[in-house]
Coordinates of N, CA and C and ligand atoms in Angstrom, one line a residue:
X1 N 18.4 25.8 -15.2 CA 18.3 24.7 -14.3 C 18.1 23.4 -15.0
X2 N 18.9 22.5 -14.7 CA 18.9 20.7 -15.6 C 18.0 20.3 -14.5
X3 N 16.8 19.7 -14.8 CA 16.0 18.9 -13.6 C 15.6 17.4 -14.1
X4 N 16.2 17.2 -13.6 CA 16.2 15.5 -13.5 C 15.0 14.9 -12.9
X5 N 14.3 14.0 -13.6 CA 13.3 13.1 -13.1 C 13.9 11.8 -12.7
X6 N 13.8 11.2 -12.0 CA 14.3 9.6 -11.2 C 12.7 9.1 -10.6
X7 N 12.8 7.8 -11.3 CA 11.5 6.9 -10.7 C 11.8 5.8 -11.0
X8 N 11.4 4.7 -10.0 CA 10.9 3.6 -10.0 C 10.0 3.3 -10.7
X9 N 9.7 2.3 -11.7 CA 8.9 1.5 -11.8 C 8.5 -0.1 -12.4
X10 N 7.4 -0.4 -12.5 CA 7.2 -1.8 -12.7 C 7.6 -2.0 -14.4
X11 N 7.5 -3.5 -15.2 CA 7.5 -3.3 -16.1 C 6.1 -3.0 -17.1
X12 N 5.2 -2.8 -16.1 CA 3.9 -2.4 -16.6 C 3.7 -0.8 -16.1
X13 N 5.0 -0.2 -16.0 CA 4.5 1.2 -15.8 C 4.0 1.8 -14.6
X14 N 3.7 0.9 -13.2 CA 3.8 1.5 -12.1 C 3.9 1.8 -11.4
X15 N 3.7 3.3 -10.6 CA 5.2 3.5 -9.6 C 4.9 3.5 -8.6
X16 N 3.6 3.0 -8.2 CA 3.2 2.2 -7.0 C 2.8 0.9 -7.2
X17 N 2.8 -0.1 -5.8 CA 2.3 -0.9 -6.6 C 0.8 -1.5 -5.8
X18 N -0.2 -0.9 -6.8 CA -1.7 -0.6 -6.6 C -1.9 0.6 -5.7
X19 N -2.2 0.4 -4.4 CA -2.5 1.8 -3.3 C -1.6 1.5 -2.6
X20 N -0.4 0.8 -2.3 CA 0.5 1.2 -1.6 C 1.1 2.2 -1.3
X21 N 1.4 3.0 -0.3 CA 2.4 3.9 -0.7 C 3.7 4.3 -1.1
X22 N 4.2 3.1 -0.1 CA 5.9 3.0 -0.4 C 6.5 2.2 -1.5
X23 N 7.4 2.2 -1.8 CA 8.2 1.9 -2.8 C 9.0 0.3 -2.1
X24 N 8.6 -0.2 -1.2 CA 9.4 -1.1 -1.0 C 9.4 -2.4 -1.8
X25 N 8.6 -2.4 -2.5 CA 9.0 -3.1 -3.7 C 9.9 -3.4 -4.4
X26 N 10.9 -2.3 -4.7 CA 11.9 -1.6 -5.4 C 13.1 -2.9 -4.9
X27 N 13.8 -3.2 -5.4 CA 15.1 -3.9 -5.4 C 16.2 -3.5 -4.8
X28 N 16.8 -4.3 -4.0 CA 18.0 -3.2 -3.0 C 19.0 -2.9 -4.2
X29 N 19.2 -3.5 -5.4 CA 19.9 -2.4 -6.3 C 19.1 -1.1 -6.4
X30 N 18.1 -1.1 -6.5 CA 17.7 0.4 -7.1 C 17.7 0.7 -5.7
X31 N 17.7 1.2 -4.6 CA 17.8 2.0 -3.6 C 19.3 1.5 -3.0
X32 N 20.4 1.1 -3.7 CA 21.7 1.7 -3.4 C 21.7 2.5 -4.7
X33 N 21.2 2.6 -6.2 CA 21.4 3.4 -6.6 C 20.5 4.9 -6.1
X34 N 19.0 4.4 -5.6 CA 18.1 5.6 -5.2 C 19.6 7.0 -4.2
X35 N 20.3 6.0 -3.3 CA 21.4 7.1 -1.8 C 22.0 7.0 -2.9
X36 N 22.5 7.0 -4.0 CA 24.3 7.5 -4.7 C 23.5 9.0 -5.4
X37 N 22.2 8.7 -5.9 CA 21.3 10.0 -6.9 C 21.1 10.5 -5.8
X38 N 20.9 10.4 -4.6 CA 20.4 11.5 -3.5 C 21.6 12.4 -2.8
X39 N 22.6 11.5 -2.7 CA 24.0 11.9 -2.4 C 24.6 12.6 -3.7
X40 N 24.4 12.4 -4.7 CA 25.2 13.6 -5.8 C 24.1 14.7 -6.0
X41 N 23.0 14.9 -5.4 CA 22.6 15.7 -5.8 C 22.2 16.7 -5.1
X42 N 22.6 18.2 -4.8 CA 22.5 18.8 -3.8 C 21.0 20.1 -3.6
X43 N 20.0 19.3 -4.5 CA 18.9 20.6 -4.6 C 17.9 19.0 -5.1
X44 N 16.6 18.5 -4.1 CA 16.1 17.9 -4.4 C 14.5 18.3 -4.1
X45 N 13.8 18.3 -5.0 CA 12.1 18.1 -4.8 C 11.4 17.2 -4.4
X46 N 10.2 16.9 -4.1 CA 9.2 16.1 -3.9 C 7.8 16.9 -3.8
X47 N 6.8 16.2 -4.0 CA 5.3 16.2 -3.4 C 5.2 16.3 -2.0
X48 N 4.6 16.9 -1.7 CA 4.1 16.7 0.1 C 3.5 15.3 0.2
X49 N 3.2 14.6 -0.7 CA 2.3 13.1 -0.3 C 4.1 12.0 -0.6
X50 N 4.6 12.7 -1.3 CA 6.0 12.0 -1.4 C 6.5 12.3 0.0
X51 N 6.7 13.1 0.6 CA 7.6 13.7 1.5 C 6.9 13.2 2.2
X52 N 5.5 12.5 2.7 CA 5.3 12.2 3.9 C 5.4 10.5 3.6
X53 N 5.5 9.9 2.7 CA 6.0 8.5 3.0 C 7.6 8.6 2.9
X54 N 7.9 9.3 2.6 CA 9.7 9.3 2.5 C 10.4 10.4 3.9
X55 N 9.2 10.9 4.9 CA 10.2 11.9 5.8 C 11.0 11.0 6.6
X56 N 11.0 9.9 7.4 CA 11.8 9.2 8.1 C 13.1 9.1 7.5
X57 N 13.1 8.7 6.4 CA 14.5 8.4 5.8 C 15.2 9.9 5.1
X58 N 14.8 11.2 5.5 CA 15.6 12.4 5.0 C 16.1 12.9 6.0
X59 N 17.0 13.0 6.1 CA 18.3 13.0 7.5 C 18.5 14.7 6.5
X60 N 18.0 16.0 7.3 CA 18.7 17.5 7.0 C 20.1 17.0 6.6
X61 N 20.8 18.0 5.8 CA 21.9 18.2 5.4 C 22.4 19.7 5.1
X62 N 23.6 20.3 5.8 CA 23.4 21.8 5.9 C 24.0 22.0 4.2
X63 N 24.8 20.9 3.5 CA 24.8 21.4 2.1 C 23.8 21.1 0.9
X64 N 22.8 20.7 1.4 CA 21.6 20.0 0.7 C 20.4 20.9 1.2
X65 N 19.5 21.1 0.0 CA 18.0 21.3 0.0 C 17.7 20.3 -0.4
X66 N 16.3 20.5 0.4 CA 15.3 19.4 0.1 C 14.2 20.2 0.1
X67 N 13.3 20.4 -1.1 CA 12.3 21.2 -1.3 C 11.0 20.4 -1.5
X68 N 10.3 20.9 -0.7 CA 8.5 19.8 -0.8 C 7.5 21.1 -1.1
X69 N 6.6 20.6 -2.1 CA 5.6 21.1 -2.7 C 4.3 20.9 -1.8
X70 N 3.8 21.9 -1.1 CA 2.7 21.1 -0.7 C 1.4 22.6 -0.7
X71 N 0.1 22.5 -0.6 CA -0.7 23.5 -0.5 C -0.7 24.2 0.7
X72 N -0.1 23.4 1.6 CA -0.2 24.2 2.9 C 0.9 23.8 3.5
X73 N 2.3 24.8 3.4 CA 3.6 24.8 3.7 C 3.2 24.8 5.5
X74 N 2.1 25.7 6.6 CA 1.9 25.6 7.6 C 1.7 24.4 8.3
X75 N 1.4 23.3 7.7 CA 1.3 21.9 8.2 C 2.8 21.1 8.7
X76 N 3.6 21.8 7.8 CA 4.7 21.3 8.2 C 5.7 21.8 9.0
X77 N 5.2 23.2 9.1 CA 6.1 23.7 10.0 C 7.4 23.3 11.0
X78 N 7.0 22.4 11.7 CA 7.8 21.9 12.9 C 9.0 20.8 11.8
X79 N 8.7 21.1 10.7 CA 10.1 20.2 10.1 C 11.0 20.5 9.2
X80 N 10.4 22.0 9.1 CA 11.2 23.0 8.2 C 12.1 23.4 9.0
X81 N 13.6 23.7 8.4 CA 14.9 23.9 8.7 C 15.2 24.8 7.5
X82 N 15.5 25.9 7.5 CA 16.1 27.1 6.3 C 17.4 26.3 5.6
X83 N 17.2 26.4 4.4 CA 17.7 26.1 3.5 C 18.6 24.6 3.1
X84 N 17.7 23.9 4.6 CA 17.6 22.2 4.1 C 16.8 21.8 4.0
X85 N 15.7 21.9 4.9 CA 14.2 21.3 4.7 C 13.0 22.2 4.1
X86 N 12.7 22.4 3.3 CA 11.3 23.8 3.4 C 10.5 23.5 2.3
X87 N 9.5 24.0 3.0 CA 8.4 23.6 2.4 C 7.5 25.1 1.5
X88 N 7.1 24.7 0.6 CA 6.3 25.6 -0.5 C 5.2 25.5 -0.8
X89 N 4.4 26.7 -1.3 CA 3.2 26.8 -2.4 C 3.2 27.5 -3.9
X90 N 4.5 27.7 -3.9 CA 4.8 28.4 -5.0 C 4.4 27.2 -6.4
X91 N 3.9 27.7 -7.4 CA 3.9 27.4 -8.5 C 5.2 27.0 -9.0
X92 N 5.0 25.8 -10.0 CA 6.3 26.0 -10.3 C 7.3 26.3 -10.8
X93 N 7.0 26.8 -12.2 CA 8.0 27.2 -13.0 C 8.8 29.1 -12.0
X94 N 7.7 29.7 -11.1 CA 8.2 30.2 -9.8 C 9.1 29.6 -8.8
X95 N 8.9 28.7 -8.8 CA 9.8 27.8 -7.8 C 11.4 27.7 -8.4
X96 N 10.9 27.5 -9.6 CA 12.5 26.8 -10.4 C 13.4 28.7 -10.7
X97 N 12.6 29.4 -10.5 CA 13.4 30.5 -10.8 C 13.7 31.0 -9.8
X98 N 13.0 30.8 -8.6 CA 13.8 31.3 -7.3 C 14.9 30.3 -7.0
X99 N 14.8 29.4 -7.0 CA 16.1 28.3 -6.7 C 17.3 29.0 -7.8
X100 N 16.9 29.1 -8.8 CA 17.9 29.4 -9.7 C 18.7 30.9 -9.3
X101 N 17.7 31.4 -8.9 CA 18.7 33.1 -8.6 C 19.2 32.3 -6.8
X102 N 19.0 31.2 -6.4 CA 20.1 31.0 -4.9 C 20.7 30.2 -6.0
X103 N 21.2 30.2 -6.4 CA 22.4 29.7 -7.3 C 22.4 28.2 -7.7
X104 N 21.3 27.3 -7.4 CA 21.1 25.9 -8.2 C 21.3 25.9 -9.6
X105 N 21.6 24.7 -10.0 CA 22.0 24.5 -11.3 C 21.3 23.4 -11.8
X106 N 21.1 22.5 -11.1 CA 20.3 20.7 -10.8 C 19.9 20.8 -9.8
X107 N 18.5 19.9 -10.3 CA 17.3 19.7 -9.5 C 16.9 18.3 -9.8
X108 N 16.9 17.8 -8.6 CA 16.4 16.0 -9.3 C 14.5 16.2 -8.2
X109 N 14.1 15.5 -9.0 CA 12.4 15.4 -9.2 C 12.4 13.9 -8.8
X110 N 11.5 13.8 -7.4 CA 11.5 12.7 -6.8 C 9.9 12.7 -6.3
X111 N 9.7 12.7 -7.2 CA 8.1 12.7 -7.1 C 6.7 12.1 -7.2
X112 N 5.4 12.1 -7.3 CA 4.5 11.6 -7.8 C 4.2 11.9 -8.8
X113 N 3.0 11.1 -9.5 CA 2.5 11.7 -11.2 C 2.1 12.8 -11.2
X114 N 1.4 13.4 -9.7 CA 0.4 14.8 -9.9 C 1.5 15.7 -10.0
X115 N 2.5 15.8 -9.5 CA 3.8 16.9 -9.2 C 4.5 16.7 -10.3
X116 N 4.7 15.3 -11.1 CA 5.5 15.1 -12.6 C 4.5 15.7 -13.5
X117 N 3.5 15.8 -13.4 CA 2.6 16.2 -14.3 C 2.5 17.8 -14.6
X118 N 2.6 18.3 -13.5 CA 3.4 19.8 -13.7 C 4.3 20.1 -14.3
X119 N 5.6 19.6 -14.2 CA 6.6 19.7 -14.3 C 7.2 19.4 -16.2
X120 N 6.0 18.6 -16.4 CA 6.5 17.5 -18.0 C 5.7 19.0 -18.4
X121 N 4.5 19.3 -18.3 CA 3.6 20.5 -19.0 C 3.9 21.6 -18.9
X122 N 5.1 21.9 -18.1 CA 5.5 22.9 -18.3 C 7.2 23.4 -19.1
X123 N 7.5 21.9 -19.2 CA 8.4 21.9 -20.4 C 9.6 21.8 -19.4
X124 N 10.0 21.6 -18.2 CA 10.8 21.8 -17.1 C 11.8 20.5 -16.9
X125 N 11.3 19.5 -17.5 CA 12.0 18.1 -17.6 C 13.0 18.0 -18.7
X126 N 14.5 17.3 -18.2 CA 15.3 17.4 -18.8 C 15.8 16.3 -19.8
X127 N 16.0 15.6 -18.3 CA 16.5 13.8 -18.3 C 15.5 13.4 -17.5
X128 N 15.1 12.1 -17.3 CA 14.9 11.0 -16.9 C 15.8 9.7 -16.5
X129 N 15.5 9.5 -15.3 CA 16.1 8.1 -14.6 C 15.2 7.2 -14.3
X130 N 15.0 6.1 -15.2 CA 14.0 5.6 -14.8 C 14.8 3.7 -14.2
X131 N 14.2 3.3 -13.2 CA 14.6 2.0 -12.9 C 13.3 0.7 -13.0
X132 N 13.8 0.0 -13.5 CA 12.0 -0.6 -14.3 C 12.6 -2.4 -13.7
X133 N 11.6 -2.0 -12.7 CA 12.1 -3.9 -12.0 C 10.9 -4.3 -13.0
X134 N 11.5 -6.1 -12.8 CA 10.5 -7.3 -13.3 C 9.7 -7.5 -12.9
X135 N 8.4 -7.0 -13.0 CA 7.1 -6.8 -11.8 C 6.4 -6.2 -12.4
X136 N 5.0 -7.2 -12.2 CA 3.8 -6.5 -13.1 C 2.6 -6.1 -11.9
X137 N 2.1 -5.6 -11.9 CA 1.0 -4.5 -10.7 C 0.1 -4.5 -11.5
X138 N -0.3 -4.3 -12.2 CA -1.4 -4.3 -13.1 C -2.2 -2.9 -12.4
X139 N -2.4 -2.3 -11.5 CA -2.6 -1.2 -10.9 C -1.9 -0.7 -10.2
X140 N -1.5 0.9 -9.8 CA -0.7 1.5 -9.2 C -1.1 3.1 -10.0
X141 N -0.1 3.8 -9.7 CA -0.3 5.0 -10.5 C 0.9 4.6 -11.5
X142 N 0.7 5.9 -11.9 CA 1.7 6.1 -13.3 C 3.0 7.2 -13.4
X143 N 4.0 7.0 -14.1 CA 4.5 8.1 -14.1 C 4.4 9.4 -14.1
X144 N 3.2 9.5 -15.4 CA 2.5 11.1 -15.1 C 1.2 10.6 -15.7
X145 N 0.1 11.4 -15.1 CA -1.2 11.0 -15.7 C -2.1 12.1 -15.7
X146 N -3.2 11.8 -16.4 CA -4.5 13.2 -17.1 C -3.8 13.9 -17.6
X147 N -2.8 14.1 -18.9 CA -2.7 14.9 -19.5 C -2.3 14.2 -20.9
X148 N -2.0 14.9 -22.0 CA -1.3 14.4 -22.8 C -0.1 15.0 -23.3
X149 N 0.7 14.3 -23.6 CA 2.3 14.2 -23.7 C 2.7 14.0 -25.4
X150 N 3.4 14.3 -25.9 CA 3.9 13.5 -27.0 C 5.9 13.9 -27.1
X151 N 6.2 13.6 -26.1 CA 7.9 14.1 -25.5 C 8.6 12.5 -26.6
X152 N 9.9 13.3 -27.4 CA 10.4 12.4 -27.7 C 11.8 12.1 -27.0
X153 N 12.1 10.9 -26.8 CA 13.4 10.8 -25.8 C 14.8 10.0 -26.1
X154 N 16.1 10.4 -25.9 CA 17.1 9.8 -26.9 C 17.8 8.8 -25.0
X155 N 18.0 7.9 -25.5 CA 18.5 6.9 -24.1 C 20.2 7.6 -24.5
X156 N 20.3 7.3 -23.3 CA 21.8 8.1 -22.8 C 23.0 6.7 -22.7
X157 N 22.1 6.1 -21.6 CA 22.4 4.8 -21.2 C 21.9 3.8 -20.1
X158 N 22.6 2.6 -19.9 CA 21.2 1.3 -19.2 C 22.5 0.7 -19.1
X159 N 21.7 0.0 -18.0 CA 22.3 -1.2 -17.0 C 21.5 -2.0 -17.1
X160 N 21.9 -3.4 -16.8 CA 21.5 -4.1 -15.6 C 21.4 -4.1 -14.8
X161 N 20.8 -4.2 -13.3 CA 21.8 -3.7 -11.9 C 21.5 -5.4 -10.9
X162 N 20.9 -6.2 -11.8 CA 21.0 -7.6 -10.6 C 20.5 -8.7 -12.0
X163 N 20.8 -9.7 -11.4 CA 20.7 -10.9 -12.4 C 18.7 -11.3 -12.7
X164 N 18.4 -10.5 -12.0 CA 16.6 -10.7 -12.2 C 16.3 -10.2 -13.3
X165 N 17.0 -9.0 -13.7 CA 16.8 -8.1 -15.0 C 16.5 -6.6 -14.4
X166 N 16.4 -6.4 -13.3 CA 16.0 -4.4 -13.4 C 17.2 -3.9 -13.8
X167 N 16.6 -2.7 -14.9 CA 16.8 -2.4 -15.5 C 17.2 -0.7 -15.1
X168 N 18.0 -0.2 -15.6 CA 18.4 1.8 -15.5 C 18.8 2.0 -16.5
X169 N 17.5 2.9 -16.6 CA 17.7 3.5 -18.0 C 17.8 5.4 -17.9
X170 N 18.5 5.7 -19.0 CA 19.0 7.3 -18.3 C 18.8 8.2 -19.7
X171 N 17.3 8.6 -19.8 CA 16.6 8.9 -21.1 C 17.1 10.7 -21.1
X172 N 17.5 11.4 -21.7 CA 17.3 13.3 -22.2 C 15.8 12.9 -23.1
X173 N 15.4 14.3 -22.8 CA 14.3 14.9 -23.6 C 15.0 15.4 -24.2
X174 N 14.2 15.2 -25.8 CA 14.7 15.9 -26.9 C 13.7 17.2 -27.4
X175 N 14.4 18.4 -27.3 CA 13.8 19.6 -27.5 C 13.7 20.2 -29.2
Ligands
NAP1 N1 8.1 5.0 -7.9 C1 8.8 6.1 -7.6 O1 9.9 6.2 -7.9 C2 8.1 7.1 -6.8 C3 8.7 8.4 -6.6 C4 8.1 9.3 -5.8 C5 6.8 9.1 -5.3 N2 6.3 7.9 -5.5 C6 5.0 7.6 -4.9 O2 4.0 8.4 -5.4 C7 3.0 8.6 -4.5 C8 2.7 10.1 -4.3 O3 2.4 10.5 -5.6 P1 1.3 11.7 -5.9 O4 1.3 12.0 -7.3 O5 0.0 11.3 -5.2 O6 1.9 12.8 -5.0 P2 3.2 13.8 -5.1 O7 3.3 14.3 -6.5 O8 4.4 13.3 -4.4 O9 2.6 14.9 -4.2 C9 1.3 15.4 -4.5 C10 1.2 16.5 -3.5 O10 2.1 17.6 -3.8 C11 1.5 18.8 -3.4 N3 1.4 19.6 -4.6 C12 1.4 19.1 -5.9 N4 1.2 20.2 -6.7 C13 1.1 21.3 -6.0 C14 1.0 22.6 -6.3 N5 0.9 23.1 -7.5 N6 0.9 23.5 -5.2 C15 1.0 23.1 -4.0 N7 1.1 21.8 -3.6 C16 1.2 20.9 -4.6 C17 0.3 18.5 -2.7 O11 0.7 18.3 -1.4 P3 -0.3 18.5 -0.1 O12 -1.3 17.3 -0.2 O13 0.6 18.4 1.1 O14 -1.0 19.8 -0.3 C18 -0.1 17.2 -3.4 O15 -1.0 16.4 -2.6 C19 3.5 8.0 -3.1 O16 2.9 6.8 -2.9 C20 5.0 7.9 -3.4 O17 5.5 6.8 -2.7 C21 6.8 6.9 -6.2

């Protein structure tokens, strides 16, 4: 399975900005590129704390999963739909292997630091999309945090996507 990380963030590194929740911060270039990555991609993740600032805007799709991580898949019940919306407790590197025997191949990771933080530690990250607006927060969270990392990354390729300067950049992990 190729699993793709995609994040927003500041040029100070955060992907919220302070305790907000939502991303509206983000530049309407990066959320016409956010629907083109959500549209080519037919097997997507999230956090349950992701999934609940982002449920309004996930319209089911009968050729699309959309898989949420959460401790208590029963909470959600009433918005689970088989094999478009569903929710889990599985661990992950469990997760990625059951997806894989339903025949996924890509997985894009639309998540928070605590759910990327899994995912980087368990060696499961491929590529990276990262979009880095001109914006400093000086607080927010982070891409991934409490752990340590030393991942080295080769840039694939970068845009500009508006005359302000945000930035897409489209990093592989090098194994
Ligand atoms: N800048 C960006 O591009 C970007 C992208 C995505 C998200 N975000 C922001 O990041 C924030 C959320 O980040 P976050 O790190 O707090 O949350 P997150 O990673 O989206 O989700 C954390 C939640 O995932 C569930 N979870 C994680 N690991 C689990 C495991 N092993 N087993 C079962 N459930 C597990 C839990 O859900 P339950 O609480 O339901 O149990 C946990 O509270 C939001 O504000 C969101 O908008 C930013």
């Amino acid at each position: 399975m190729k699993i793709i990380l995609a994040m927003v963030i500041s040029a100070d590194g955060k992907s919220t900005k302070w305790d907000l929740k939502d991303q509206s911060w983000a530049s309407p270039e990066d959320k016409t590129h956010l629907i083109k990555l959500i549209s080519d991609n037919n097997l997507i993740l999230m956090g349950g704390k992701t999934y609940e600032v982002a449920k309004n805007f996930i319209k089911p799709r009968e050729e699309k999963l959309r898989m949420v991580v959460t401790r208590n898949p029963q909470r959600f019940s009433a918005d689970s739909i088989e094999d478009q919306l569903e929710f889990t407790n599985k661990p992950v590197t469990e997760l990625i292997l059951d997806l894989e025997k339903r025949g996924f191949e890509q997985l894009l990771l639309l998540s928070g630091e605590g759910l990327n933080r899994q995912f980087f530690e368990a060696g499961l990250v491929d590529e990276i999309i990262l979009t880095i607006e001109p914006k400093i927060f000086g607080s927010g969270n982070a891409i991934i945090s409490e752990t340590k990392l030393d991942l080295e990354l080769k840039l694939l390729s970068y845009e500009k996507l508006n005359e302000r300067g945000t930035l897409l950049l489209h990093y592989q992990i090098i194994r």
